[in-house]
Amino acid sequence: MSDSGDMQNPEFEASRKRLDVQVGALVKSENVIYRIEQIIDFESVVGTAVETGRSRPLRILELQPVGDNGAAGKHDSHSDLAEIGDSDWKVAETRFAAIQPLIVAFSPGRREVELRAKEVGVDTATLYRWLQKYKGMKTVAALIPQKSGWTQGRGRIPIQAEAVVADVIKKYYLTPQRPTATKTVEEVLRQCQLRGVEPPHPTTIRSRIADVSEKERLRGRGFKEKAKNKFLPVPGHFPNADFPLAVIQIDHTPVDIILVDDTYRKPINRPWISLAMDINSRMITGYYLSFDPPSETSVAMCVAHSILPKDDWLLLHKVDATWPVWGVPKKIYVDNGADFRSDNFQQSCTMYGINLEFRPVKTPPLRGPH
């Protein structure tokens, strides 16, 4: 029980459970469990009742997550990213990369999990456990190693061994000969022996191999054309922006106005606006206005405004209109500015399952459907 100075009422305590609004996800409305069949717009979906099979439109604001998506074990999914050590975060990212192809499936079969486990070099039961943890919390933080605490810089292999692993991956694994992960591990161990370096554990080597991006893997192993077709967007059309919040694009620009002070009406400056736009609907999902030039803070404020409901904002600014846009996007598409490349922003996107994609250098912004 809280002390007398704590005015919080558990009955009205804000819930931080995440509602997964996507086709195939399970949600609850009026104590009935539905599977989402279609996303109509930012306010409504079509759901099919699991028990009866009947379909009906559902208002997103009235939906609730199924089950308890709260913290699992000792790790809170909303813990400060600064508390997570670099090595622990790297492990979580590696585990997420291993289960990512299975996440999109509603219920992957045993065969799919076994094949993926063999591909990434882990036990099938381990992969099942990672998948269960992630689906329970809907955040990469669930995959942080279960230890007494998160400490910075723990678990790194010696720099000499790291250099050997990187060299073998670049000159041996990423070649048109396409050696297997097992052969690559053997080559790392052989090179370490030749150079008099203490070899890392084979699991560590496999983790480094798993860190190689699909694009880099395809290009290095003789599939340049396939990598080009898969990862080079067609100019004028944004791929996979097939539904609201599939992709939002964020950019900054100085506003074409000069603001003046309240007293003397003297010019102050032109403000900057950070704008987030949904590619599919071409609707503005959020913004941040400031005299400060673009920074990590302006990006974070813009994303927060984009994700949160706008009802309180409309009341605060006395806007008599609706702005039915809120929710976590699947992908955020940005340029190569330093404000977007900060470790904290990238880790925050990874934490909440947002795919952060950078626009290729010297290419124009892509457009959504007309």
XYZ file of C-alpha atoms in Angstrom, residues 37-367:
331
model
C -8.328 -9.987 -40.184
C -8.079 -6.542 -41.765
C -6.870 -3.070 -40.809
C -9.417 -0.569 -42.138
C -7.848 2.707 -40.988
C -6.242 4.312 -37.937
C -9.430 3.887 -35.888
C -10.897 0.518 -36.818
C -10.124 -3.069 -37.785
C -12.095 -6.146 -38.726
C -11.825 -8.973 -36.199
C -13.024 -12.577 -36.181
C -14.127 -14.028 -32.847
C -11.935 -17.024 -32.022
C -14.761 -19.058 -30.483
C -17.671 -18.311 -32.850
C -15.882 -17.408 -36.083
C -18.064 -14.331 -36.537
C -16.477 -11.191 -37.958
C -17.244 -7.623 -36.946
C -15.659 -4.166 -37.081
C -13.775 -3.173 -33.924
C -12.692 0.238 -32.660
C -8.967 0.225 -31.895
C -9.399 2.497 -28.869
C -11.627 -0.139 -27.260
C -9.246 -3.061 -27.808
C -7.099 -4.635 -25.097
C -4.065 -6.921 -25.326
C -4.645 -10.622 -24.699
C -2.829 -12.017 -21.632
C -0.216 -10.345 -19.502
C 2.468 -8.626 -21.511
C 4.128 -7.189 -18.472
C 7.673 -7.678 -17.391
C 8.971 -11.172 -17.447
C 11.345 -12.229 -14.736
C 13.713 -9.557 -13.577
C 13.828 -7.472 -16.724
C 11.309 -4.701 -17.267
C 10.617 -4.109 -20.948
C 10.583 -0.376 -20.259
C 13.880 -0.177 -18.409
C 16.235 2.645 -19.304
C 18.404 1.686 -22.259
C 21.371 3.284 -20.525
C 21.240 0.496 -17.924
C 21.851 -2.206 -20.526
C 25.482 -3.143 -21.089
C 26.842 -3.150 -24.644
C 27.601 -6.855 -24.625
C 24.158 -7.750 -23.235
C 22.478 -5.580 -25.852
C 24.524 -7.275 -28.566
C 23.373 -10.692 -27.342
C 19.746 -9.544 -27.382
C 20.101 -8.230 -30.937
C 21.689 -11.502 -32.051
C 18.865 -13.518 -30.506
C 16.289 -11.213 -32.099
C 17.908 -11.687 -35.515
C 17.684 -15.448 -34.991
C 13.938 -15.466 -34.261
C 12.897 -12.579 -36.517
C 11.760 -14.783 -39.469
C 9.562 -16.757 -37.051
C 7.921 -13.723 -35.430
C 5.801 -12.886 -38.472
C 4.260 -16.371 -38.439
C 1.210 -16.679 -36.164
C 2.239 -20.134 -34.994
C 5.416 -21.442 -36.623
C 5.531 -25.222 -36.855
C 8.144 -27.474 -35.343
C 9.765 -27.985 -38.737
C 10.222 -24.239 -39.336
C 11.759 -23.737 -35.898
C 14.103 -26.707 -36.339
C 15.294 -25.417 -39.716
C 15.880 -21.926 -38.321
C 17.689 -23.323 -35.274
C 19.985 -25.321 -37.530
C 20.587 -22.264 -39.698
C 21.682 -20.035 -36.814
C 23.485 -22.807 -34.939
C 21.455 -23.039 -31.713
C 19.366 -25.714 -30.056
C 15.699 -25.897 -31.102
C 14.516 -25.626 -27.494
C 16.624 -22.492 -27.051
C 15.067 -20.883 -30.106
C 11.594 -21.753 -28.812
C 12.471 -20.137 -25.482
C 13.680 -16.921 -27.144
C 10.561 -16.805 -29.299
C 8.304 -17.259 -26.275
C 10.078 -14.519 -24.318
C 9.815 -12.057 -27.178
C 6.133 -12.781 -27.848
C 5.400 -12.364 -24.154
C 6.900 -8.868 -23.904
C 6.918 -7.666 -27.543
C 10.329 -6.100 -26.997
C 13.946 -7.008 -27.627
C 14.656 -6.367 -23.933
C 13.056 -9.740 -23.214
C 16.081 -11.360 -24.850
C 18.642 -9.722 -22.559
C 20.647 -12.475 -20.787
C 19.097 -13.348 -17.433
C 21.884 -12.279 -15.079
C 22.085 -10.489 -11.754
C 22.207 -7.135 -13.507
C 23.113 -5.245 -16.637
C 26.621 -3.829 -16.512
C 28.473 -1.913 -19.141
C 31.174 -3.523 -21.272
C 30.977 -7.081 -19.945
C 31.567 -10.251 -21.922
C 33.722 -8.874 -24.727
C 36.267 -11.177 -26.347
C 39.886 -9.980 -26.613
C 40.436 -7.422 -29.352
C 42.924 -9.710 -31.119
C 40.342 -12.492 -31.342
C 37.686 -9.996 -32.472
C 40.004 -8.892 -35.274
C 40.541 -12.493 -36.402
C 36.797 -13.162 -36.470
C 36.120 -9.993 -38.474
C 38.918 -10.804 -40.915
C 37.720 -14.380 -41.510
C 34.122 -13.278 -42.001
C 35.187 -10.665 -44.531
C 37.767 -12.690 -46.483
C 36.449 -16.234 -46.057
C 32.735 -16.267 -45.215
C 31.625 -13.371 -47.446
C 32.949 -14.873 -50.660
C 31.293 -16.472 -53.729
C 32.479 -19.890 -52.474
C 29.837 -19.509 -49.705
C 31.387 -21.637 -46.951
C 29.046 -22.777 -44.179
C 28.981 -21.292 -40.691
C 30.613 -24.470 -39.391
C 33.490 -24.159 -41.860
C 33.842 -20.489 -40.934
C 34.103 -21.370 -37.232
C 36.806 -23.909 -38.062
C 38.676 -21.297 -40.101
C 38.552 -18.803 -37.228
C 39.944 -21.406 -34.828
C 42.665 -22.286 -37.342
C 43.632 -18.653 -37.864
C 43.731 -18.047 -34.108
C 46.094 -20.991 -33.698
C 48.357 -19.723 -36.487
C 48.502 -16.237 -34.996
C 48.910 -17.359 -31.407
C 45.597 -15.799 -30.338
C 43.292 -17.353 -27.750
C 40.270 -18.488 -29.779
C 36.752 -17.354 -28.856
C 34.001 -19.847 -28.165
C 32.341 -21.243 -31.325
C 28.991 -19.828 -30.159
C 30.540 -16.354 -30.082
C 31.826 -16.812 -33.625
C 28.369 -17.902 -34.794
C 26.902 -14.820 -33.143
C 29.267 -12.599 -35.124
C 28.257 -14.417 -38.301
C 24.591 -13.912 -37.447
C 25.261 -10.173 -37.077
C 26.084 -9.883 -40.778
C 23.168 -8.127 -42.478
C 21.244 -9.963 -45.176
C 22.232 -7.347 -47.735
C 25.931 -7.700 -46.933
C 25.602 -11.479 -46.880
C 23.980 -11.607 -50.322
C 26.459 -9.181 -51.904
C 29.528 -10.878 -50.433
C 28.437 -14.429 -51.244
C 27.863 -13.857 -54.949
C 24.251 -12.671 -55.072
C 24.789 -8.997 -55.941
C 21.857 -8.868 -58.359
C 19.532 -10.457 -55.816
C 20.685 -7.973 -53.162
C 20.112 -5.111 -55.588
C 16.599 -6.263 -56.479
C 15.656 -6.858 -52.860
C 17.148 -3.824 -51.167
C 17.279 -1.110 -53.838
C 13.843 0.563 -53.905
C 12.133 1.456 -57.158
C 12.230 5.276 -57.557
C 8.870 6.913 -56.977
C 7.332 4.023 -55.054
C 7.919 2.913 -51.484
C 7.918 -0.882 -51.169
C 5.815 -2.626 -48.515
C 3.928 0.525 -47.451
C 0.726 -1.459 -47.847
C -1.198 -0.331 -44.760
C -1.239 2.534 -42.221
C 1.881 2.685 -40.036
C 3.679 0.120 -42.188
C 6.244 2.865 -42.835
C 6.556 6.411 -41.546
C 9.139 8.855 -42.848
C 10.740 11.535 -40.666
C 12.529 14.636 -41.882
C 13.448 18.109 -40.646
C 13.067 21.482 -42.316
C 13.131 25.146 -41.256
C 9.598 26.566 -41.231
C 8.957 29.324 -43.747
C 7.925 31.874 -41.112
C 9.715 34.317 -38.820
C 8.510 34.303 -35.213
C 8.607 37.523 -33.173
C 8.685 38.154 -29.414
C 5.468 38.970 -27.551
C 6.531 42.369 -26.226
C 8.488 44.255 -28.868
C 7.448 42.214 -31.914
C 11.080 41.872 -32.874
C 12.079 38.926 -35.094
C 13.487 35.970 -33.155
C 14.267 33.297 -35.695
C 12.824 30.689 -38.000
C 11.811 27.541 -36.078
C 12.649 24.001 -37.151
C 9.954 21.393 -37.598
C 10.522 17.642 -37.396
C 7.699 15.950 -39.272
C 6.599 12.293 -39.341
C 4.381 11.181 -42.221
C 2.666 7.860 -42.848
C 3.674 6.713 -46.339
C 0.532 4.697 -47.035
C -2.080 7.321 -46.131
C 0.120 10.422 -46.616
C -1.163 11.597 -43.223
C 1.009 13.479 -40.734
C 1.400 11.247 -37.686
C 3.352 13.622 -35.452
C 5.682 16.611 -35.299
C 8.017 18.605 -33.069
C 8.572 22.375 -33.352
C 11.615 24.060 -31.852
C 14.123 26.853 -32.335
C 16.884 24.312 -31.770
C 18.390 22.671 -34.864
C 17.595 18.969 -35.511
C 18.954 16.691 -32.807
C 18.385 13.369 -31.062
C 15.905 15.147 -28.786
C 13.785 16.525 -31.629
C 13.686 13.071 -33.247
C 12.593 11.453 -29.968
C 9.884 14.077 -29.352
C 8.579 13.717 -32.907
C 8.382 9.918 -32.637
C 6.685 10.145 -29.234
C 4.076 12.556 -30.612
C 3.580 10.262 -33.595
C 2.951 7.173 -31.450
C 0.701 8.691 -28.764
C -3.054 9.408 -29.163
C -3.801 13.043 -30.080
C -6.989 13.634 -28.027
C -5.280 15.463 -25.145
C -3.160 17.472 -27.584
C -6.265 18.637 -29.476
C -7.960 19.685 -26.218
C -4.842 21.505 -25.001
C -4.594 23.548 -28.197
C -8.390 23.969 -28.510
C -8.486 22.357 -31.922
C -12.003 21.342 -32.928
C -11.046 18.441 -35.164
C -10.080 14.783 -35.089
C -6.591 13.405 -35.550
C -7.076 9.629 -35.377
C -3.426 8.697 -35.738
C -1.476 6.800 -33.109
C 0.443 3.571 -32.693
C 3.907 2.025 -33.128
C 5.023 1.943 -36.780
C 6.579 -1.124 -38.361
C 9.337 0.872 -40.038
C 10.811 4.374 -39.737
C 12.535 5.661 -42.876
C 15.066 8.478 -42.404
C 18.068 10.135 -44.012
C 21.652 9.653 -42.875
C 21.792 12.543 -40.391
C 23.694 12.114 -37.136
C 20.489 12.729 -35.156
C 18.996 9.554 -36.623
C 22.173 7.505 -36.225
C 22.547 7.979 -32.472
C 22.928 4.715 -30.561
C 20.049 5.583 -28.254
C 17.586 6.154 -31.099
C 18.625 2.995 -32.938
C 18.403 0.903 -29.761
C 15.001 2.398 -28.914
C 13.689 1.370 -32.337
C 15.091 -2.121 -31.888
C 13.600 -2.323 -28.387
C 10.076 -1.845 -29.730
C 10.450 -3.891 -32.887
C 10.663 -0.883 -35.223
C 12.765 -1.429 -38.322
C 14.942 1.670 -38.765
C 15.903 2.097 -42.428
C 18.279 4.734 -43.781
C 17.861 6.314 -47.189
C 20.758 5.458 -49.526
C 23.227 8.310 -49.822
C 22.622 10.733 -52.732
C 19.183 9.348 -53.553
C 15.918 11.318 -53.460
C 13.236 10.559 -50.861
C 10.839 7.799 -51.850
C 7.142 8.496 -52.228
